[in-house]
């Protein structure tokens, strides 16, 4: 049998054994080299940031309609428009009806009394 | 009118025959002279006065402020693009300036046309130089997609407008705006009137843009070079508003019912695009969505077409033109330094470039309609007119005002006050050219603050 080290659930992974920390240390080293380089480039580009910005920009090309998507889109996109349309229509029709019956108050408030 | 159009056309020989060392200077100075000449138009006018009339052109109380805005903006555009075109060969710089001049000529023609056919031709003609500017001098490969969206959205929506204009010509034997308002209203059955209303309005609503059809705007604004962004945000959107204001008086019986869904869409668009602004990573995209938000208010106001709402719409168009163009210039300063438009990369600018921070603060305050600027004047008039039209609108417009303040504050705080980013090793200081550009945006705003009667459209 060979012993395979598995971190116990009650203790954190040792810093020297965590592979992610090694990558992080390497990236920091490269960044510090570029930052302190006397002939440095004016901008130090971060590829992770480029990926993130690109992902935030390209949501729609990767969109395909699913039932949940379509429901949410209808609820937030078409729903409010129909809701406010009905409110404005009823309010305007009510006002029109009042005007036709002659009961509409054109200037309810007086400027000077 | 000729005193503005002929010097603009003769900017073409100025570009072609200038000494290469002084082309930009000649172009800029001549443009400023043309803007100074156009300031004579800017007198408070009454409603029915047509100035500088000729058989084909004339200026009304609606077109004069927009015309002065157009002539003011071209020198600012050349000042802004001078740095981004520094490395190009001389012939390409000449081509750029020629495209700008052609665009300016078509815009002038559109704003001073009295004949709707001439207006339509100029309206369509402005698309081509703008498309050339976006696709040729934009900076990312997405500019091709952006140009296609821009061109085809507007073209598809404006073909019905052509048919509607031909129909109107057949019915009335004229297309002069001065006459069409006073001809008897059309007595067609509602089904025909429905299509006529839709055909006339769709082109301008897409151009405004209306909230559901606004997809072209963020793409076009973001991918365009700085001059393209400035002219798109400041003037081309206003062409849509101007078209709505001109054509809606002819469509009166149907407007009562047919305008409600579009007013709803534009008002809801104010709130939705303000919310989208809060989630943007791209600075130019944020400013583009804020343009949609402001123009939603203008669309709603133009569709109601009362006196106060028209006044508010025109003031807001002029104010938004200057402020939006200034914000695009500010974001271009960031882009020229780091070649990246991400909002989170240029933080804590107040420590690095404090004078520029002053401009950021001023234009963000103007964007959120701070009193006593004319932005507030426009927004307040529009909100009041909308409330008079129907009281429930105050809920949407109120939320819109709060959210506008939210994203303006977000834009200012993120670019000026956040934690400084470590990866910027060195950054160029702001030059005099950039400060001149910003002050040339600010001076009209301050002057208009003191005498807004110049752009109040003839009701005072």
Coordinates of C-alpha atoms in Angstrom, one line a residue:
Chain A
X1 CA 0.0 0.0 0.0
X2 CA 1.1 3.5 -0.6
X3 CA -0.1 6.3 1.6
X4 CA -2.0 9.0 -0.3
X5 CA -2.2 12.2 1.6
X6 CA -5.8 13.5 1.8
X7 CA -6.4 16.7 3.8
X8 CA -8.7 16.1 6.7
X9 CA -12.0 17.9 6.7
X10 CA -11.1 19.6 10.0
X11 CA -7.8 21.0 9.0
X12 CA -6.9 23.3 6.1
X13 CA -4.7 22.3 3.3
X14 CA -1.0 22.9 4.0
X15 CA 0.3 25.9 2.1
X16 CA 3.2 23.9 0.6
X17 CA 0.8 21.2 -0.7
X18 CA -1.8 23.5 -2.3
X19 CA -1.2 23.6 -6.0
X20 CA -3.2 26.8 -6.4
X21 CA -0.9 28.8 -4.2
X22 CA 2.1 27.8 -6.4
X23 CA 0.3 29.2 -9.5
X24 CA -0.5 32.4 -7.6
X25 CA 3.1 32.8 -6.4
X26 CA 4.4 32.4 -9.9
X27 CA 1.9 35.0 -11.3
X28 CA 2.8 37.4 -8.5
X29 CA 6.5 37.0 -9.3
X30 CA 5.9 37.7 -13.0
X31 CA 3.8 40.8 -12.1
X32 CA 6.4 42.2 -9.8
X33 CA 9.1 41.6 -12.5
X34 CA 7.1 43.6 -15.0
X35 CA 6.2 46.3 -12.5
X36 CA 9.8 47.0 -11.5
X37 CA 11.3 46.6 -14.9
X38 CA 13.0 49.9 -15.8
X39 CA 12.1 49.4 -19.5
X40 CA 8.7 48.4 -18.5
X41 CA 5.7 48.3 -20.9
X42 CA 3.3 51.1 -20.1
X43 CA 0.4 48.8 -19.5
X44 CA 0.8 45.4 -17.8
X45 CA -1.9 43.2 -19.4
X46 CA -3.7 40.7 -17.3
X47 CA -5.1 37.9 -19.5
X48 CA -7.5 36.9 -16.8
X49 CA -9.1 40.3 -16.9
X50 CA -9.2 40.2 -20.7
X51 CA -11.1 36.9 -20.5
X52 CA -13.5 38.3 -17.9
X53 CA -14.3 41.4 -19.9
X54 CA -14.7 39.3 -23.0
X55 CA -17.1 37.0 -21.2
X56 CA -19.1 39.9 -19.9
X57 CA -19.4 41.3 -23.4
X58 CA -20.4 38.1 -25.2
X59 CA -23.4 37.0 -23.3
X60 CA -25.9 37.4 -26.2
X61 CA -24.1 35.4 -28.9
X62 CA -24.1 32.4 -26.5
X63 CA -27.7 32.8 -25.6
X64 CA -30.2 30.1 -26.5
X65 CA -33.8 30.2 -25.4
X66 CA -34.7 27.8 -22.6
X67 CA -38.1 27.6 -20.8
X68 CA -36.8 29.5 -17.8
X69 CA -35.1 32.1 -20.0
X70 CA -38.2 32.7 -22.0
X71 CA -40.4 33.0 -19.0
X72 CA -38.1 35.4 -17.3
X73 CA -37.8 37.5 -20.4
X74 CA -41.5 37.6 -20.9
X75 CA -42.1 38.5 -17.2
X76 CA -39.5 41.3 -17.1
X77 CA -39.6 42.4 -20.7
X78 CA -43.2 42.1 -22.0
X79 CA -45.0 42.1 -18.7
X80 CA -44.2 45.6 -17.4
X81 CA -44.9 47.1 -20.9
X82 CA -48.3 45.5 -21.0
X83 CA -48.9 46.4 -17.3
X84 CA -48.1 50.1 -17.8
X85 CA -50.0 50.2 -21.2
X86 CA -53.1 49.0 -19.5
X87 CA -52.7 51.5 -16.7
X88 CA -52.2 54.4 -19.1
X89 CA -55.0 53.3 -21.3
X90 CA -57.6 53.0 -18.6
X91 CA -56.5 56.3 -17.1
X92 CA -56.7 58.1 -20.4
X93 CA -60.1 56.5 -21.3
X94 CA -61.4 57.5 -17.9
X95 CA -60.3 61.1 -18.5
X96 CA -61.8 61.0 -22.0
X97 CA -65.1 59.8 -20.6
X98 CA -65.1 62.5 -18.0
X99 CA -64.4 65.1 -20.7
X100 CA -67.3 63.8 -22.8
X101 CA -69.7 64.0 -19.9
X102 CA -68.4 67.5 -19.1
X103 CA -67.3 66.5 -15.6
X104 CA -63.5 66.9 -16.1
X105 CA -61.9 69.6 -14.0
X106 CA -59.5 71.4 -16.3
X107 CA -57.9 73.5 -13.5
X108 CA -58.7 72.0 -10.1
X109 CA -56.4 74.4 -8.2
X110 CA -56.6 78.2 -8.3
X111 CA -53.5 80.2 -8.5
X112 CA -54.9 83.1 -6.5
X113 CA -58.0 83.1 -4.4
Chain B
X1 CA -28.5 79.3 -44.6
X2 CA -26.0 79.5 -47.4
X3 CA -23.6 81.3 -45.1
X4 CA -23.4 78.0 -43.1
X5 CA -23.8 75.4 -45.9
X6 CA -21.3 76.8 -48.4
X7 CA -18.4 77.2 -45.9
X8 CA -19.1 73.6 -44.8
X9 CA -18.9 72.3 -48.3
X10 CA -15.8 74.4 -48.9
X11 CA -14.1 72.7 -46.0
X12 CA -13.4 70.0 -48.5
X13 CA -10.9 72.1 -50.5
X14 CA -9.5 73.3 -47.2
X15 CA -8.7 69.7 -46.3
X16 CA -7.4 68.7 -49.7
X17 CA -5.3 71.8 -50.4
X18 CA -3.8 72.5 -47.0
X19 CA -0.2 72.2 -46.0
X20 CA 0.1 68.8 -44.2
X21 CA 1.4 70.4 -41.1
X22 CA -1.5 72.7 -40.6
X23 CA -4.5 70.7 -41.9
X24 CA -6.0 70.0 -38.5
X25 CA -5.5 73.6 -37.4
X26 CA -7.1 75.0 -40.6
X27 CA -10.0 72.7 -40.4
X28 CA -10.6 73.4 -36.7
X29 CA -10.3 77.2 -37.0
X30 CA -12.6 77.3 -40.1
X31 CA -15.1 75.1 -38.3
X32 CA -15.1 77.4 -35.3
X33 CA -15.8 80.3 -37.6
X34 CA -18.7 78.4 -39.1
X35 CA -20.0 77.8 -35.6
X36 CA -19.7 81.5 -34.7
X37 CA -21.6 82.3 -37.9
X38 CA -24.4 79.9 -36.9
X39 CA -24.8 81.5 -33.5
X40 CA -26.8 84.3 -35.2
X41 CA -29.6 81.7 -35.7
X42 CA -30.0 81.3 -31.9
X43 CA -32.5 84.0 -31.2
X44 CA -35.6 83.3 -29.2
X45 CA -38.3 82.7 -31.7
X46 CA -42.0 82.4 -31.6
X47 CA -43.8 79.3 -32.7
X48 CA -44.7 80.1 -36.2
X49 CA -41.6 82.0 -37.3
X50 CA -39.5 80.5 -40.1
X51 CA -36.2 82.2 -40.5
X52 CA -33.7 82.2 -43.4
X53 CA -36.4 80.8 -45.7
X54 CA -35.7 79.7 -49.2
X55 CA -37.7 77.4 -51.4
X56 CA -36.1 74.3 -49.9
X57 CA -34.6 75.3 -46.6
X58 CA -35.7 77.2 -43.5
X59 CA -35.1 77.3 -39.8
X60 CA -37.8 76.9 -37.2
X61 CA -37.7 77.2 -33.5
X62 CA -37.1 73.5 -33.3
X63 CA -34.3 73.2 -35.8
X64 CA -32.3 76.2 -34.8
X65 CA -31.0 74.9 -31.5
X66 CA -30.2 71.6 -33.1
X67 CA -28.4 73.2 -36.0
X68 CA -26.2 75.3 -33.7
X69 CA -25.5 72.1 -31.8
X70 CA -24.4 70.4 -35.0
X71 CA -22.1 73.2 -36.1
X72 CA -20.7 73.5 -32.6
X73 CA -19.9 69.8 -32.4
X74 CA -17.8 69.4 -35.6
X75 CA -14.8 71.4 -34.3
X76 CA -15.0 69.5 -31.0
X77 CA -14.9 66.2 -33.0
X78 CA -11.8 67.2 -34.9
X79 CA -10.1 68.3 -31.6
X80 CA -11.0 64.9 -30.0
X81 CA -9.8 62.7 -32.9
X82 CA -6.5 64.5 -33.3
X83 CA -4.6 62.1 -31.0
X84 CA -6.1 58.9 -32.1
X85 CA -5.3 59.6 -35.8
X86 CA -1.7 60.7 -35.0
X87 CA -0.1 57.6 -36.4
X88 CA -2.1 57.3 -39.6
X89 CA -0.7 58.4 -43.0
X90 CA -1.7 61.8 -44.2
X91 CA -4.1 60.7 -46.9
X92 CA -6.1 58.7 -44.4
X93 CA -6.4 61.7 -42.1
X94 CA -7.7 63.7 -45.1
X95 CA -10.2 61.0 -45.8
X96 CA -11.4 61.1 -42.2
X97 CA -11.9 64.8 -42.3
X98 CA -13.6 64.5 -45.6
X99 CA -16.0 62.0 -44.2
X100 CA -16.7 64.3 -41.2
X101 CA -17.4 67.2 -43.5
X102 CA -19.8 65.2 -45.7
X103 CA -21.6 64.0 -42.6
X104 CA -21.8 67.6 -41.4
X105 CA -23.2 68.8 -44.7
X106 CA -25.9 66.1 -44.7
X107 CA -26.8 66.9 -41.1
X108 CA -27.1 70.6 -41.9
X109 CA -29.3 69.7 -44.8
X110 CA -31.5 67.5 -42.6
X111 CA -32.0 70.1 -40.0
X112 CA -32.8 73.0 -42.3
X113 CA -35.0 71.1 -44.8
X114 CA -38.5 72.4 -45.1
X115 CA -39.5 69.6 -47.5
X116 CA -40.0 66.2 -45.9
X117 CA -38.5 64.5 -49.0
X118 CA -35.3 66.5 -48.6
X119 CA -35.3 65.7 -44.9
X120 CA -35.7 62.0 -45.7
X121 CA -32.9 62.0 -48.2
X122 CA -30.5 63.8 -45.8
X123 CA -31.6 61.5 -43.0
X124 CA -30.6 58.5 -45.0
X125 CA -27.5 60.1 -46.3
X126 CA -26.1 60.7 -42.8
X127 CA -26.0 56.9 -42.4
X128 CA -23.3 56.4 -44.9
X129 CA -20.5 58.6 -43.6
X130 CA -21.3 57.4 -40.1
X131 CA -21.0 53.8 -41.2
X132 CA -17.7 54.6 -42.8
X133 CA -16.4 56.3 -39.6
X134 CA -17.5 53.4 -37.5
X135 CA -16.3 50.5 -39.6
X136 CA -13.1 52.1 -40.9
X137 CA -11.7 53.9 -37.9
X138 CA -13.2 51.9 -35.0
X139 CA -10.8 49.9 -32.9
X140 CA -12.1 46.4 -32.3
X141 CA -13.2 43.7 -34.8
X142 CA -16.7 44.0 -33.3
X143 CA -17.0 47.3 -35.2
X144 CA -18.1 45.4 -38.4
X145 CA -21.0 43.9 -36.5
X146 CA -21.8 47.2 -34.9
X147 CA -21.8 49.0 -38.3
X148 CA -24.2 46.3 -39.7
X149 CA -26.6 46.6 -36.8
X150 CA -26.5 50.4 -37.0
X151 CA -27.1 50.5 -40.8
X152 CA -29.7 47.8 -41.1
X153 CA -31.8 48.8 -38.0
X154 CA -32.2 52.3 -39.3
X155 CA -32.6 51.4 -43.0
X156 CA -35.2 48.7 -42.3
X157 CA -37.3 51.0 -40.2
X158 CA -37.0 53.9 -42.6
X159 CA -38.2 52.1 -45.7
X160 CA -41.9 52.3 -44.5
X161 CA -41.2 56.0 -44.0
X162 CA -40.4 56.4 -47.6
X163 CA -43.7 54.7 -48.6
X164 CA -45.6 56.9 -46.1
X165 CA -44.0 60.1 -47.5
X166 CA -44.9 59.0 -51.1
X167 CA -48.5 58.3 -49.9
X168 CA -48.7 61.7 -48.2
X169 CA -47.4 63.4 -51.4
X170 CA -50.1 61.6 -53.4
X171 CA -52.8 62.7 -51.0
X172 CA -51.6 66.3 -50.5
X173 CA -49.5 67.1 -53.6
X174 CA -46.9 68.7 -51.3
X175 CA -44.5 67.6 -48.6
X176 CA -43.6 71.0 -47.2
X177 CA -43.6 71.0 -43.5
X178 CA -44.9 74.5 -43.4
X179 CA -48.1 73.5 -45.3
X180 CA -48.6 69.9 -44.1
X181 CA -49.5 71.0 -40.5
X182 CA -52.4 73.1 -41.7
X183 CA -53.9 70.7 -44.3
X184 CA -57.2 69.0 -43.3
X185 CA -56.6 65.9 -41.2
X186 CA -56.8 62.6 -43.0
X187 CA -60.1 60.9 -43.0
X188 CA -58.9 57.4 -43.8
X189 CA -60.4 54.4 -42.0
X190 CA -58.5 53.5 -38.8
X191 CA -56.8 50.5 -40.4
X192 CA -55.0 52.7 -43.0
X193 CA -54.3 55.4 -40.5
X194 CA -52.7 52.7 -38.3
X195 CA -50.2 51.8 -40.9
X196 CA -49.5 55.4 -41.9
X197 CA -48.8 56.3 -38.3
X198 CA -46.6 53.2 -37.8
X199 CA -44.7 53.9 -41.1
X200 CA -44.1 57.5 -40.3
X201 CA -43.0 57.0 -36.7
X202 CA -40.9 53.7 -36.8
X203 CA -37.9 55.2 -38.5
X204 CA -37.6 58.0 -35.9
X205 CA -38.4 55.7 -33.0
X206 CA -35.6 53.3 -34.0
X207 CA -33.3 56.2 -34.3
X208 CA -34.2 57.8 -31.0
X209 CA -33.9 54.9 -29.9
X210 CA -37.0 53.4 -28.5
X211 CA -36.3 50.9 -25.7
X212 CA -37.1 47.6 -27.5
X213 CA -35.2 48.6 -30.7
X214 CA -32.2 50.1 -29.1
X215 CA -29.8 47.2 -29.7
X216 CA -27.8 49.0 -32.3
X217 CA -26.9 51.9 -30.0
X218 CA -24.6 50.3 -27.5
X219 CA -22.8 48.5 -30.2
X220 CA -22.4 51.5 -32.5
X221 CA -21.4 53.9 -29.7
X222 CA -18.9 51.6 -28.2
X223 CA -17.2 50.5 -31.4
X224 CA -17.0 53.9 -33.0
X225 CA -14.0 56.1 -32.7
X226 CA -14.3 59.2 -30.6
X227 CA -15.6 61.4 -33.4
X228 CA -18.1 58.8 -34.4
X229 CA -19.3 58.4 -30.8
X230 CA -19.6 62.1 -30.3
X231 CA -21.7 62.7 -33.5
X232 CA -23.8 59.6 -32.9
X233 CA -24.7 60.6 -29.3
X234 CA -25.0 64.3 -29.8
X235 CA -26.7 64.7 -33.1
X236 CA -27.8 61.6 -34.9
X237 CA -30.1 60.6 -32.0
X238 CA -31.6 64.0 -32.2
X239 CA -32.5 63.5 -35.8
X240 CA -35.0 60.9 -34.6
X241 CA -36.5 63.3 -32.1
X242 CA -36.6 66.1 -34.7
X243 CA -38.4 63.8 -37.1
X244 CA -41.0 62.7 -34.5
X245 CA -41.7 66.3 -33.6
X246 CA -42.1 67.3 -37.3
X247 CA -44.3 64.4 -38.5
X248 CA -46.5 63.8 -35.5
X249 CA -48.7 66.9 -36.1
X250 CA -49.9 65.3 -39.4
X251 CA -51.0 62.1 -37.8
X252 CA -53.4 63.5 -35.2
X253 CA -56.5 61.4 -35.0
X254 CA -54.6 58.2 -34.5
X255 CA -52.0 59.6 -32.1
X256 CA -54.2 59.4 -29.1
X257 CA -54.4 55.6 -29.0
X258 CA -51.3 54.6 -31.0
X259 CA -48.8 56.6 -29.1
X260 CA -49.6 54.9 -25.7
X261 CA -47.6 51.7 -26.3
X262 CA -44.6 53.7 -27.5
X263 CA -44.8 56.1 -24.6
X264 CA -45.0 53.1 -22.3
X265 CA -42.0 51.4 -24.0
X266 CA -39.9 54.6 -23.8
X267 CA -40.7 55.3 -20.2
X268 CA -40.1 51.8 -19.1
X269 CA -36.9 52.0 -21.1
X270 CA -35.7 54.9 -19.0
X271 CA -35.9 52.8 -15.9
X272 CA -34.5 49.6 -17.5
X273 CA -31.6 51.2 -19.2
X274 CA -30.7 53.1 -16.0
X275 CA -30.6 49.7 -14.2
X276 CA -28.5 48.2 -17.0
X277 CA -26.1 51.1 -16.6
X278 CA -25.4 50.0 -13.1
X279 CA -24.2 46.6 -14.3
X280 CA -21.9 47.7 -17.2
X281 CA -18.2 46.8 -17.2
X282 CA -17.5 48.9 -20.2
X283 CA -17.3 52.7 -19.7
X284 CA -18.5 53.6 -23.1
X285 CA -21.3 51.1 -22.9
X286 CA -22.4 52.8 -19.7
X287 CA -22.5 56.2 -21.4
X288 CA -24.3 54.7 -24.4
X289 CA -27.1 53.2 -22.2
X290 CA -27.4 56.5 -20.4
X291 CA -28.0 58.1 -23.8
X292 CA -30.9 55.6 -24.3
X293 CA -32.3 56.5 -20.9
X294 CA -32.3 60.3 -21.6
X295 CA -33.6 59.8 -25.1
X296 CA -36.5 57.7 -23.7
X297 CA -37.7 60.8 -21.9
X298 CA -37.4 62.8 -25.1
X299 CA -39.3 60.2 -27.1
X300 CA -42.1 60.1 -24.6
X301 CA -42.3 63.9 -24.6
X302 CA -42.2 64.2 -28.4
X303 CA -45.0 61.7 -28.6
X304 CA -47.3 63.7 -26.3
X305 CA -46.6 66.8 -28.2
X306 CA -47.8 69.5 -25.8
X307 CA -46.1 72.8 -25.5
X308 CA -44.3 72.2 -22.3
X309 CA -43.2 68.7 -23.4
X310 CA -41.8 70.0 -26.7
X311 CA -39.9 72.7 -24.9
X312 CA -38.5 70.1 -22.5
X313 CA -37.7 67.7 -25.3
X314 CA -35.7 70.3 -27.3
X315 CA -33.8 71.6 -24.2
X316 CA -33.0 68.0 -23.1
X317 CA -31.8 67.2 -26.7
X318 CA -29.4 70.1 -26.7
X319 CA -28.2 69.5 -23.2
X320 CA -27.8 65.8 -23.6
X321 CA -26.0 66.3 -26.9
X322 CA -23.3 68.4 -25.1
X323 CA -23.1 66.3 -21.9
X324 CA -23.1 62.9 -23.7
X325 CA -20.4 64.0 -26.1
X326 CA -18.3 65.4 -23.2
X327 CA -18.6 62.0 -21.4
X328 CA -17.5 60.1 -24.4
X329 CA -14.5 62.4 -24.7
X330 CA -13.7 61.8 -21.1
X331 CA -13.9 58.0 -21.6
X332 CA -11.7 58.4 -24.7
X333 CA -9.1 60.1 -22.6
X334 CA -9.0 56.9 -20.5
X335 CA -9.0 54.7 -23.6
X336 CA -6.1 56.6 -25.2
X337 CA -4.0 56.0 -22.2
X338 CA -4.6 52.4 -21.5
X339 CA -6.2 51.1 -24.8
X340 CA -9.0 49.5 -22.8
X341 CA -12.5 50.6 -22.0
X342 CA -13.0 48.6 -18.8
X343 CA -14.5 50.7 -16.1
X344 CA -12.6 48.9 -13.3
X345 CA -9.2 49.5 -14.7
X346 CA -9.0 53.3 -14.4
X347 CA -9.9 54.0 -10.9
X348 CA -8.8 56.7 -8.5
X349 CA -8.1 59.1 -11.3
X350 CA -8.6 62.0 -8.8
X351 CA -5.2 61.2 -7.4
X352 CA -3.5 61.0 -10.7
X353 CA -5.2 63.7 -12.8
X354 CA -7.1 66.0 -10.5
X355 CA -8.0 68.6 -13.1
X356 CA -9.6 66.0 -15.2
X357 CA -11.4 64.9 -12.2
X358 CA -13.0 68.3 -12.1
X359 CA -14.4 67.7 -15.6
X360 CA -15.6 64.2 -14.7
X361 CA -17.4 65.7 -11.7
X362 CA -19.0 68.5 -13.6
X363 CA -20.2 66.4 -16.5
X364 CA -21.5 63.6 -14.2
X365 CA -23.5 66.2 -12.2
X366 CA -24.9 67.6 -15.5
X367 CA -25.8 64.1 -16.6
X368 CA -27.9 63.5 -13.5
X369 CA -29.7 66.8 -14.1
X370 CA -28.4 68.9 -11.3
X371 CA -30.2 72.2 -10.9
X372 CA -29.8 74.9 -12.3
X373 CA -28.5 73.4 -15.5
X374 CA -30.6 73.0 -18.6
X375 CA -30.6 69.3 -18.2
X376 CA -32.8 69.7 -15.2
X377 CA -34.9 72.2 -17.0
X378 CA -35.6 69.7 -19.8
X379 CA -36.2 66.8 -17.5
X380 CA -38.5 68.7 -15.2
X381 CA -40.6 70.1 -18.0
X382 CA -40.9 66.6 -19.5
X383 CA -41.8 65.0 -16.2
X384 CA -44.4 67.7 -15.5
X385 CA -45.9 67.3 -19.0
X386 CA -46.0 63.6 -18.6
X387 CA -47.7 64.0 -15.2
X388 CA -50.3 66.2 -16.9
X389 CA -50.7 63.6 -19.6
X390 CA -51.3 60.8 -17.1
X391 CA -50.5 60.9 -13.4
X392 CA -49.1 57.3 -13.0
X393 CA -46.1 58.3 -15.2
X394 CA -44.6 60.0 -12.2
X395 CA -43.8 56.6 -10.7
X396 CA -41.7 55.7 -13.7
X397 CA -40.1 59.1 -14.3
X398 CA -39.4 59.5 -10.6
X399 CA -37.6 56.1 -10.5
X400 CA -35.8 57.1 -13.6
X401 CA -34.5 60.3 -12.0
X402 CA -33.3 58.4 -8.9
X403 CA -31.6 55.7 -11.0
X404 CA -29.9 58.3 -13.3
X405 CA -28.4 59.9 -10.2
X406 CA -27.3 56.4 -9.1
X407 CA -25.4 55.5 -12.2
X408 CA -23.9 58.9 -12.6
X409 CA -22.6 58.7 -9.1
X410 CA -21.4 55.1 -9.8
X411 CA -19.6 56.3 -12.9
X412 CA -17.9 59.2 -11.0
X413 CA -17.0 57.2 -7.9
X414 CA -15.6 54.3 -9.8
X415 CA -13.4 56.3 -12.1
X416 CA -12.3 58.9 -9.6
X417 CA -12.5 57.6 -6.0
X418 CA -11.9 53.9 -5.9
X419 CA -8.8 52.0 -4.9
X420 CA -5.9 52.7 -7.2
X421 CA -5.1 49.8 -9.6
X422 CA -1.6 48.5 -9.4
X423 CA -1.0 47.6 -13.0
X424 CA -0.8 51.2 -14.3
X425 CA 2.9 51.9 -14.3
X426 CA 2.8 55.3 -16.0
X427 CA 0.1 57.5 -17.4
X428 CA 0.3 60.6 -19.6
X429 CA -0.9 63.8 -18.1
X430 CA -3.8 65.6 -19.6
X431 CA -2.8 68.0 -22.3
X432 CA -4.1 71.5 -23.1
X433 CA -6.0 70.1 -26.1
X434 CA -8.0 67.8 -23.8
X435 CA -8.8 70.7 -21.4
X436 CA -9.8 72.9 -24.3
X437 CA -12.1 70.2 -25.5
X438 CA -13.8 69.9 -22.2
X439 CA -14.1 73.6 -21.7
X440 CA -15.6 74.0 -25.2
X441 CA -18.2 71.5 -24.1
X442 CA -18.8 73.3 -20.8
X443 CA -19.0 76.9 -22.0
X444 CA -22.3 76.4 -24.0
X445 CA -23.8 74.6 -21.0
X446 CA -22.9 77.5 -18.6
X447 CA -24.0 80.1 -21.1
X448 CA -27.3 78.3 -21.7
X449 CA -27.8 78.1 -18.0
X450 CA -27.9 81.8 -17.9
X451 CA -30.1 82.4 -20.9
X452 CA -32.1 79.2 -21.8
X453 CA -34.5 81.3 -23.8
X454 CA -32.2 80.7 -26.7
X455 CA -33.1 77.0 -26.9
X456 CA -36.6 77.2 -25.5
X457 CA -38.6 76.3 -28.5
X458 CA -40.7 79.3 -29.1
X459 CA -43.2 79.0 -26.3
X460 CA -41.8 81.7 -24.2

